[in-house]
Amino acid sequence: MRFNKSLAVAGALGLAVLTAGPALAEPVPTETPSAPVQTKSPEAPKPADKPTQKPADKPTQKPAERPSDRPKPTPTKTTERPISDRFSVSVSQTTQPGGKVSYSVQADPRATDVQISSRAFSGVHSVALQGGKASGTAAVWDNAKPGRYVAIFKVTANGKPVGTRVAHFTVEAAEAPAIEPRFGMSSYTAKPGDKITADIVGDARAKQVVFKSELFGVKTLPLREIGEGRGRATITFTVPSDAKAGSYDVRADLGRFGKPVAALKVSVSEEQSLQATPGTVDPGGKVAFTVVNPKGDRGHVDASGVLTGNARLVRSGDKLVGEGFVKRDARPGTYELRANVNGTVSAVTIRVREIVKPTPVTALDLRLEPARVQPGQSYFAGVTTQNVKPGTVVRFRDPGGKWTSARLDEWGTARVRLTVPKGTKPGPYTVKAQLPSGQSSSARLTVVKAEPKPGVNLVLVPNKLYAGDRFAAFVATPYLGKGTYATIVDPGGK
């Protein structure tokens, strides 16, 4: 017996299953047809009109509740969204012949493949997309010419084209091969305190070199071009006095152009030695002493006639230390000091330098009196000094270039009388005073035009008279303007 889908649904809902009638025995289609295509209405048989067909032993069911009476749902067909043709690509900007170009693709997750091609690539690259994404590198021809190139990306989905994108990149001229660096040192063995010179010759394109070592830290120096694309740099360093025995790497870092390394073997003497700091000291100064590899825990440094007393040495770590003071009246020179530790003697040399007394600052000041004169007139030139020994000769030079000498008195002053030659043209002139040391001072002398002396004439009218008579006095003078006052004194003093 065949059942339609309505009966199956009714059974799932727990409804009473009826005995299949003629209307329910129709064949069920394998595919669900759309409503307009049906040729037979599912509601044609009406069980409500044939109640006698129901079994007597089963409860009655209302016609409205029969599964066959319910309308069948209209089937729907899902429409898939088309694959988007929008996607992005990117490539590295520059490369060189024989190099590689990095790329990345991001497309619709349903896209499956991408073909990448370019005139600069060695073939077409087919890459499978994972979730619409892919990244990798493409090889550039070894003989690719420098220039700008286009990379073409064709995205497909199961063989069907989705879209095409392009990206640009530049192939630059192949760089010249790097010059092999040459690195060496003046010595590959040293002791504490030794000076070592390291020299590097390498590719000048590095521009600079970074020297590194535990012995001196890090130092960066520029490369000096020496031709043929090469550069050179030299460094000199001192092995620290407290350096321990062992091998130390000295590195010369030229970046991508090489990083050569040289090894310096430092050996430390086990002999006892004495060190003095500073090595040059002033009278009355302090000197610090250090004994390296001491042969005991205590000792002393002899005064040796230059120290105020023996300097006591005490242990500090693996060394002995102490300090001493140079005598204030110690003469300049070189002195040898000796340290005695349990009978083991070590020596060191110090130098006592001469105290140079500062030379007092001297002063020289020149003054003229008067500072304005006429041709043929005389004037005084005087100097005042400071910190100049009395009796020192001071030389004076007048405007005509003539030198006149005078000695400083006990107060440090000197004075001379100078005369302006007749016929000297009016104008400013310089008078100079100079000490034997070359120190000098200058003053300005102004020569003015000479004016004629005014003549005064007195006329009495009458010039003969008796006592008690009156007379007139007249004053006449050339070169004096109107309004100039003249004083006339009579015989009585009035």
GROMACS .gro file of N, CA and C in nm, residues 130 133 140 155 168 193 195 209 218 253-254 260 296 304 338 343 382 403 453 463 484 491 494:
model
   69
  130GLN      N    1   4.296   2.977  -0.089
  130GLN     CA    2   4.240   2.919   0.033
  130GLN      C    3   4.151   3.023   0.098
  133LYS      N    4   4.213   3.359  -0.054
  133LYS     CA    5   4.337   3.430  -0.026
  133LYS      C    6   4.456   3.347  -0.069
  140VAL      N    7   6.187   3.645  -1.092
  140VAL     CA    8   6.210   3.738  -1.202
  140VAL      C    9   6.322   3.682  -1.289
  155VAL      N   10   4.164   3.585  -1.153
  155VAL     CA   11   4.101   3.501  -1.051
  155VAL      C   12   3.988   3.421  -1.116
  168HIS      N   13   5.181   4.707  -1.031
  168HIS     CA   14   5.306   4.750  -1.092
  168HIS      C   15   5.422   4.731  -0.996
  193GLY      N   16   9.727   4.765   2.915
  193GLY     CA   17   9.799   4.890   2.894
  193GLY      C   18   9.855   4.905   2.754
  195LYS      N   19   9.867   4.942   2.345
  195LYS     CA   20   9.783   5.007   2.244
  195LYS      C   21   9.778   4.919   2.119
  209VAL      N   22   8.158   5.208   0.968
  209VAL     CA   23   8.187   5.079   1.029
  209VAL      C   24   8.168   5.093   1.180
  218VAL      N   25   8.171   5.017   2.207
  218VAL     CA   26   8.123   5.035   2.069
  218VAL      C   27   8.168   5.172   2.018
  253ASP      N   28   8.175   4.585   1.198
  253ASP     CA   29   8.042   4.561   1.138
  253ASP      C   30   8.020   4.658   1.023
  254LEU      N   31   8.014   4.603   0.900
  254LEU     CA   32   7.984   4.682   0.780
  254LEU      C   33   7.842   4.658   0.731
  260PRO      N   34   8.350   4.115   0.961
  260PRO     CA   35   8.468   4.037   0.998
  260PRO      C   36   8.498   4.048   1.148
  296GLY      N   37  10.159   3.967   4.928
  296GLY     CA   38  10.123   3.972   5.069
  296GLY      C   39  10.001   4.059   5.089
  304SER      N   40  11.120   5.804   4.954
  304SER     CA   41  11.217   5.835   4.848
  304SER      C   42  11.252   5.983   4.840
  338ARG      N   43  10.929   5.308   4.530
  338ARG     CA   44  10.935   5.164   4.542
  338ARG      C   45  10.835   5.115   4.646
  343GLY      N   46  10.897   4.181   5.122
  343GLY     CA   47  11.028   4.166   5.061
  343GLY      C   48  11.028   4.173   4.911
  382GLY      N   49  10.147  11.174   2.938
  382GLY     CA   50  10.177  11.105   3.063
  382GLY      C   51  10.113  10.967   3.067
  403TRP      N   52  11.022  10.913   1.832
  403TRP     CA   53  11.013  10.842   1.960
  403TRP      C   54  11.086  10.920   2.068
  453LYS      N   55   9.682  13.661   1.641
  453LYS     CA   56   9.657  13.730   1.767
  453LYS      C   57   9.591  13.866   1.741
  463ASN      N   58   9.572  16.387   2.440
  463ASN     CA   59   9.669  16.307   2.511
  463ASN      C   60   9.755  16.392   2.605
  484THR      N   61   8.231  14.257   2.157
  484THR     CA   62   8.339  14.208   2.243
  484THR      C   63   8.369  14.313   2.351
  491PRO      N   64   9.427  15.632   3.517
  491PRO     CA   65   9.548  15.645   3.600
  491PRO      C   66   9.520  15.623   3.748
  494LYS      N   67   9.084  15.307   3.830
  494LYS     CA   68   8.942  15.279   3.812
  494LYS      C   69   8.917  15.229   3.672
   0.00000   0.00000   0.00000
